[in-house]
């Protein structure tokens, strides 16, 4: 834990207050619409940035209501996908001109996997294998299977930690989650990228659970493609558009499987033949979803002046503190951390497995995760759960406080005992 977050008081409430007083990001909390609830589900849906409602009203009333079609040029609607992509880029360690916003995570995974397959096969026609993180979020696996069927490739699922060793002469693409959505484990992006490249393959990273929570460093690691959502730690709102990163050197060879009119070199030429545009704009497909896209653009202003290294330091301090307080409040044997304790392997969430001891050890049967989470919500603490018995708590450093973590741990102890 950094010196800034080193506790000096054995009393939990006093320690939480002391840590909050030292927190260099504490002033960002006022930029969000929050109530008395302890909200620890930002890994599923981030809180509402306070300035977004007024901006949306302006878009609807002025840009749509008055300017109407003129807003594509006069209000900058047409350039929004690239402009907002460049705003996200520093948060994922990318230079300008490599990130485009639009469509959903699933659609962008499909674009990236198929494009990576085509590039890899262009370099070596014998490559026909797609490696997929065995613990991947389900949609990534579904999309990989579909992309493989369409291209005549095969899919092999391997644990993310073994991806480097699994890549070989048949590997065309590896699709890996940077942070495991279920356990919160952080996978080694630079090492896996380097290993897949040594094997001659290409790599696609799903950074949905890391963008806005920790340094991602896509450029520095040499990542080929990356896909991320914007409604979690980036606080873009429900269903806000995802983003696609295409490394600059690969852009001339990026052949999208969804050649829509807005990625055409001359989109208003309305010619029958498709000619791709330049740069990251090749990742565009159809008409941008302007309302949600401009809400996202406004939401991203909360990141102005924020150092992602400070975000990471606070995230680790918050999760450390929460884990210690859970150990203090929850009866022995009832919950077990699934999230790694080592900082280098931890994202910005804590996942706890409901356990029990029905053999007479005193802990009793394992509590039901859904029952525990319902009891927590009744106590004003919001997290979520994944079957069969995983409790998940997402820590968003821009608005989560140490007092929140203390209150959540205390409530969790009560909920487990009653469950």
mmCIF file with all atom_site columns, N, CA and C in Angstrom, residues 211-250:
data_model
loop_
_atom_site.group_PDB
_atom_site.id
_atom_site.type_symbol
_atom_site.label_atom_id
_atom_site.label_alt_id
_atom_site.label_comp_id
_atom_site.label_asym_id
_atom_site.label_entity_id
_atom_site.label_seq_id
_atom_site.pdbx_PDB_ins_code
_atom_site.Cartn_x
_atom_site.Cartn_y
_atom_site.Cartn_z
_atom_site.occupancy
_atom_site.B_iso_or_equiv
_atom_site.pdbx_formal_charge
_atom_site.auth_seq_id
_atom_site.auth_comp_id
_atom_site.auth_asym_id
_atom_site.auth_atom_id
_atom_site.pdbx_PDB_model_num
ATOM 1   N N  . UNK A 1 211 ? -10.596 -0.917 -18.223 1.00 0.00 ? 211 UNK A N  1
ATOM 2   C CA . UNK A 1 211 ? -10.586 0.455  -18.722 1.00 0.00 ? 211 UNK A CA 1
ATOM 3   C C  . UNK A 1 211 ? -11.219 1.397  -17.698 1.00 0.00 ? 211 UNK A C  1
ATOM 4   N N  . UNK A 1 212 ? -10.437 2.351  -17.227 1.00 0.00 ? 212 UNK A N  1
ATOM 5   C CA . UNK A 1 212 ? -10.908 3.305  -16.230 1.00 0.00 ? 212 UNK A CA 1
ATOM 6   C C  . UNK A 1 212 ? -10.683 2.864  -14.801 1.00 0.00 ? 212 UNK A C  1
ATOM 7   N N  . UNK A 1 213 ? -10.116 1.671  -14.610 1.00 0.00 ? 213 UNK A N  1
ATOM 8   C CA . UNK A 1 213 ? -9.866  1.170  -13.259 1.00 0.00 ? 213 UNK A CA 1
ATOM 9   C C  . UNK A 1 213 ? -8.382  0.990  -12.972 1.00 0.00 ? 213 UNK A C  1
ATOM 10  N N  . UNK A 1 214 ? -7.592  0.817  -14.010 1.00 0.00 ? 214 UNK A N  1
ATOM 11  C CA . UNK A 1 214 ? -6.158  0.575  -13.828 1.00 0.00 ? 214 UNK A CA 1
ATOM 12  C C  . UNK A 1 214 ? -5.438  0.848  -15.141 1.00 0.00 ? 214 UNK A C  1
ATOM 13  N N  . UNK A 1 215 ? -4.114  1.006  -15.120 1.00 0.00 ? 215 UNK A N  1
ATOM 14  C CA . UNK A 1 215 ? -3.371  1.230  -16.360 1.00 0.00 ? 215 UNK A CA 1
ATOM 15  C C  . UNK A 1 215 ? -3.480  0.021  -17.282 1.00 0.00 ? 215 UNK A C  1
ATOM 16  N N  . UNK A 1 216 ? -3.742  0.269  -18.560 1.00 0.00 ? 216 UNK A N  1
ATOM 17  C CA . UNK A 1 216 ? -3.882  -0.817 -19.535 1.00 0.00 ? 216 UNK A CA 1
ATOM 18  C C  . UNK A 1 216 ? -2.676  -0.863 -20.474 1.00 0.00 ? 216 UNK A C  1
ATOM 19  N N  . UNK A 1 217 ? -2.171  0.255  -20.942 1.00 0.00 ? 217 UNK A N  1
ATOM 20  C CA . UNK A 1 217 ? -0.916  0.349  -21.689 1.00 0.00 ? 217 UNK A CA 1
ATOM 21  C C  . UNK A 1 217 ? -0.929  -0.472 -22.973 1.00 0.00 ? 217 UNK A C  1
ATOM 22  N N  . UNK A 1 218 ? -1.925  -0.217 -23.812 1.00 0.00 ? 218 UNK A N  1
ATOM 23  C CA . UNK A 1 218 ? -2.041  -0.958 -25.065 1.00 0.00 ? 218 UNK A CA 1
ATOM 24  C C  . UNK A 1 218 ? -0.862  -0.688 -25.996 1.00 0.00 ? 218 UNK A C  1
ATOM 25  N N  . UNK A 1 219 ? -0.492  0.574  -26.167 1.00 0.00 ? 219 UNK A N  1
ATOM 26  C CA . UNK A 1 219 ? 0.617   0.884  -27.065 1.00 0.00 ? 219 UNK A CA 1
ATOM 27  C C  . UNK A 1 219 ? 1.924   0.287  -26.562 1.00 0.00 ? 219 UNK A C  1
ATOM 28  N N  . UNK A 1 220 ? 2.214   0.477  -25.294 1.00 0.00 ? 220 UNK A N  1
ATOM 29  C CA . UNK A 1 220 ? 3.494   0.022  -24.749 1.00 0.00 ? 220 UNK A CA 1
ATOM 30  C C  . UNK A 1 220 ? 3.643   -1.486 -24.827 1.00 0.00 ? 220 UNK A C  1
ATOM 31  N N  . UNK A 1 221 ? 2.542   -2.207 -24.722 1.00 0.00 ? 221 UNK A N  1
ATOM 32  C CA . UNK A 1 221 ? 2.610   -3.670 -24.758 1.00 0.00 ? 221 UNK A CA 1
ATOM 33  C C  . UNK A 1 221 ? 2.620   -4.226 -26.167 1.00 0.00 ? 221 UNK A C  1
ATOM 34  N N  . UNK A 1 222 ? 2.303   -3.398 -27.145 1.00 0.00 ? 222 UNK A N  1
ATOM 35  C CA . UNK A 1 222 ? 2.243   -3.874 -28.530 1.00 0.00 ? 222 UNK A CA 1
ATOM 36  C C  . UNK A 1 222 ? 0.972   -4.636 -28.845 1.00 0.00 ? 222 UNK A C  1
ATOM 37  N N  . UNK A 1 223 ? -0.090  -4.428 -28.075 1.00 0.00 ? 223 UNK A N  1
ATOM 38  C CA . UNK A 1 223 ? -1.357  -5.117 -28.337 1.00 0.00 ? 223 UNK A CA 1
ATOM 39  C C  . UNK A 1 223 ? -1.826  -4.826 -29.754 1.00 0.00 ? 223 UNK A C  1
ATOM 40  N N  . UNK A 1 224 ? -2.432  -5.838 -30.394 1.00 0.00 ? 224 UNK A N  1
ATOM 41  C CA . UNK A 1 224 ? -2.913  -5.670 -31.761 1.00 0.00 ? 224 UNK A CA 1
ATOM 42  C C  . UNK A 1 224 ? -4.283  -5.007 -31.793 1.00 0.00 ? 224 UNK A C  1
ATOM 43  N N  . UNK A 1 225 ? -5.219  -5.581 -31.047 1.00 0.00 ? 225 UNK A N  1
ATOM 44  C CA . UNK A 1 225 ? -6.581  -5.064 -30.972 1.00 0.00 ? 225 UNK A CA 1
ATOM 45  C C  . UNK A 1 225 ? -7.033  -5.093 -29.513 1.00 0.00 ? 225 UNK A C  1
ATOM 46  N N  . UNK A 1 226 ? -7.959  -4.210 -29.198 1.00 0.00 ? 226 UNK A N  1
ATOM 47  C CA . UNK A 1 226 ? -8.594  -4.247 -27.879 1.00 0.00 ? 226 UNK A CA 1
ATOM 48  C C  . UNK A 1 226 ? -10.028 -3.748 -28.023 1.00 0.00 ? 226 UNK A C  1
ATOM 49  N N  . UNK A 1 227 ? -10.883 -4.304 -27.192 1.00 0.00 ? 227 UNK A N  1
ATOM 50  C CA . UNK A 1 227 ? -12.294 -3.942 -27.176 1.00 0.00 ? 227 UNK A CA 1
ATOM 51  C C  . UNK A 1 227 ? -12.679 -3.653 -25.736 1.00 0.00 ? 227 UNK A C  1
ATOM 52  N N  . UNK A 1 228 ? -13.484 -2.622 -25.529 1.00 0.00 ? 228 UNK A N  1
ATOM 53  C CA . UNK A 1 228 ? -13.936 -2.328 -24.168 1.00 0.00 ? 228 UNK A CA 1
ATOM 54  C C  . UNK A 1 228 ? -15.305 -1.682 -24.181 1.00 0.00 ? 228 UNK A C  1
ATOM 55  N N  . UNK A 1 229 ? -16.023 -1.863 -23.083 1.00 0.00 ? 229 UNK A N  1
ATOM 56  C CA . UNK A 1 229 ? -17.298 -1.176 -22.927 1.00 0.00 ? 229 UNK A CA 1
ATOM 57  C C  . UNK A 1 229 ? -17.054 0.132  -22.179 1.00 0.00 ? 229 UNK A C  1
ATOM 58  N N  . UNK A 1 230 ? -18.075 0.974  -22.132 1.00 0.00 ? 230 UNK A N  1
ATOM 59  C CA . UNK A 1 230 ? -17.907 2.284  -21.505 1.00 0.00 ? 230 UNK A CA 1
ATOM 60  C C  . UNK A 1 230 ? -18.897 2.532  -20.385 1.00 0.00 ? 230 UNK A C  1
ATOM 61  N N  . UNK A 1 231 ? -19.728 1.556  -20.067 1.00 0.00 ? 231 UNK A N  1
ATOM 62  C CA . UNK A 1 231 ? -20.750 1.779  -19.041 1.00 0.00 ? 231 UNK A CA 1
ATOM 63  C C  . UNK A 1 231 ? -20.326 1.287  -17.664 1.00 0.00 ? 231 UNK A C  1
ATOM 64  N N  . UNK A 1 232 ? -19.139 0.723  -17.536 1.00 0.00 ? 232 UNK A N  1
ATOM 65  C CA . UNK A 1 232 ? -18.652 0.271  -16.235 1.00 0.00 ? 232 UNK A CA 1
ATOM 66  C C  . UNK A 1 232 ? -17.838 1.404  -15.595 1.00 0.00 ? 232 UNK A C  1
ATOM 67  N N  . UNK A 1 233 ? -16.531 1.242  -15.528 1.00 0.00 ? 233 UNK A N  1
ATOM 68  C CA . UNK A 1 233 ? -15.695 2.229  -14.847 1.00 0.00 ? 233 UNK A CA 1
ATOM 69  C C  . UNK A 1 233 ? -15.611 3.561  -15.588 1.00 0.00 ? 233 UNK A C  1
ATOM 70  N N  . UNK A 1 234 ? -16.024 3.605  -16.858 1.00 0.00 ? 234 UNK A N  1
ATOM 71  C CA . UNK A 1 234 ? -16.015 4.864  -17.599 1.00 0.00 ? 234 UNK A CA 1
ATOM 72  C C  . UNK A 1 234 ? -17.318 5.633  -17.447 1.00 0.00 ? 234 UNK A C  1
ATOM 73  N N  . UNK A 1 235 ? -18.318 5.020  -16.804 1.00 0.00 ? 235 UNK A N  1
ATOM 74  C CA . UNK A 1 235 ? -19.544 5.722  -16.372 1.00 0.00 ? 235 UNK A CA 1
ATOM 75  C C  . UNK A 1 235 ? -20.344 6.343  -17.513 1.00 0.00 ? 235 UNK A C  1
ATOM 76  N N  . UNK A 1 236 ? -20.374 5.676  -18.677 1.00 0.00 ? 236 UNK A N  1
ATOM 77  C CA . UNK A 1 236 ? -21.050 6.231  -19.839 1.00 0.00 ? 236 UNK A CA 1
ATOM 78  C C  . UNK A 1 236 ? -22.546 6.057  -19.865 1.00 0.00 ? 236 UNK A C  1
ATOM 79  N N  . UNK A 1 237 ? -23.098 5.228  -18.973 1.00 0.00 ? 237 UNK A N  1
ATOM 80  C CA . UNK A 1 237 ? -24.539 5.039  -18.930 1.00 0.00 ? 237 UNK A CA 1
ATOM 81  C C  . UNK A 1 237 ? -24.950 3.700  -19.507 1.00 0.00 ? 237 UNK A C  1
ATOM 82  N N  . UNK A 1 238 ? -26.151 3.238  -19.173 1.00 0.00 ? 238 UNK A N  1
ATOM 83  C CA . UNK A 1 238 ? -26.605 1.917  -19.624 1.00 0.00 ? 238 UNK A CA 1
ATOM 84  C C  . UNK A 1 238 ? -26.631 1.810  -21.146 1.00 0.00 ? 238 UNK A C  1
ATOM 85  N N  . UNK A 1 239 ? -25.953 0.783  -21.659 1.00 0.00 ? 239 UNK A N  1
ATOM 86  C CA . UNK A 1 239 ? -25.919 0.571  -23.103 1.00 0.00 ? 239 UNK A CA 1
ATOM 87  C C  . UNK A 1 239 ? -25.081 1.558  -23.874 1.00 0.00 ? 239 UNK A C  1
ATOM 88  N N  . UNK A 1 240 ? -24.230 2.325  -23.188 1.00 0.00 ? 240 UNK A N  1
ATOM 89  C CA . UNK A 1 240 ? -23.381 3.276  -23.916 1.00 0.00 ? 240 UNK A CA 1
ATOM 90  C C  . UNK A 1 240 ? -22.459 2.506  -24.865 1.00 0.00 ? 240 UNK A C  1
ATOM 91  N N  . UNK A 1 241 ? -22.073 3.124  -25.981 1.00 0.00 ? 241 UNK A N  1
ATOM 92  C CA . UNK A 1 241 ? -21.332 2.393  -27.008 1.00 0.00 ? 241 UNK A CA 1
ATOM 93  C C  . UNK A 1 241 ? -19.959 1.943  -26.538 1.00 0.00 ? 241 UNK A C  1
ATOM 94  N N  . UNK A 1 242 ? -19.506 0.847  -27.124 1.00 0.00 ? 242 UNK A N  1
ATOM 95  C CA . UNK A 1 242 ? -18.196 0.290  -26.807 1.00 0.00 ? 242 UNK A CA 1
ATOM 96  C C  . UNK A 1 242 ? -17.126 0.988  -27.646 1.00 0.00 ? 242 UNK A C  1
ATOM 97  N N  . UNK A 1 243 ? -15.864 0.568  -27.459 1.00 0.00 ? 243 UNK A N  1
ATOM 98  C CA . UNK A 1 243 ? -14.790 1.121  -28.278 1.00 0.00 ? 243 UNK A CA 1
ATOM 99  C C  . UNK A 1 243 ? -13.928 0.003  -28.829 1.00 0.00 ? 243 UNK A C  1
ATOM 100 N N  . UNK A 1 244 ? -13.278 0.311  -29.932 1.00 0.00 ? 244 UNK A N  1
ATOM 101 C CA . UNK A 1 244 ? -12.386 -0.628 -30.618 1.00 0.00 ? 244 UNK A CA 1
ATOM 102 C C  . UNK A 1 244 ? -11.039 0.050  -30.820 1.00 0.00 ? 244 UNK A C  1
ATOM 103 N N  . UNK A 1 245 ? -9.980  -0.620 -30.377 1.00 0.00 ? 245 UNK A N  1
ATOM 104 C CA . UNK A 1 245 ? -8.603  -0.140 -30.569 1.00 0.00 ? 245 UNK A CA 1
ATOM 105 C C  . UNK A 1 245 ? -7.952  -0.984 -31.659 1.00 0.00 ? 245 UNK A C  1
ATOM 106 N N  . UNK A 1 246 ? -7.361  -0.318 -32.640 1.00 0.00 ? 246 UNK A N  1
ATOM 107 C CA . UNK A 1 246 ? -6.618  -0.994 -33.706 1.00 0.00 ? 246 UNK A CA 1
ATOM 108 C C  . UNK A 1 246 ? -5.228  -0.365 -33.758 1.00 0.00 ? 246 UNK A C  1
ATOM 109 N N  . UNK A 1 247 ? -4.215  -1.162 -33.459 1.00 0.00 ? 247 UNK A N  1
ATOM 110 C CA . UNK A 1 247 ? -2.850  -0.622 -33.435 1.00 0.00 ? 247 UNK A CA 1
ATOM 111 C C  . UNK A 1 247 ? -2.503  0.019  -34.784 1.00 0.00 ? 247 UNK A C  1
ATOM 112 N N  . UNK A 1 248 ? -1.834  1.141  -34.720 1.00 0.00 ? 248 UNK A N  1
ATOM 113 C CA . UNK A 1 248 ? -1.622  1.978  -35.900 1.00 0.00 ? 248 UNK A CA 1
ATOM 114 C C  . UNK A 1 248 ? -0.994  1.196  -37.060 1.00 0.00 ? 248 UNK A C  1
ATOM 115 N N  . UNK A 1 249 ? 0.005   0.367  -36.788 1.00 0.00 ? 249 UNK A N  1
ATOM 116 C CA . UNK A 1 249 ? 0.683   -0.350 -37.872 1.00 0.00 ? 249 UNK A CA 1
ATOM 117 C C  . UNK A 1 249 ? -0.233  -1.339 -38.588 1.00 0.00 ? 249 UNK A C  1
ATOM 118 N N  . UNK A 1 250 ? -1.284  -1.781 -37.901 1.00 0.00 ? 250 UNK A N  1
ATOM 119 C CA . UNK A 1 250 ? -2.193  -2.765 -38.495 1.00 0.00 ? 250 UNK A CA 1
ATOM 120 C C  . UNK A 1 250 ? -3.353  -2.129 -39.247 1.00 0.00 ? 250 UNK A C  1
#
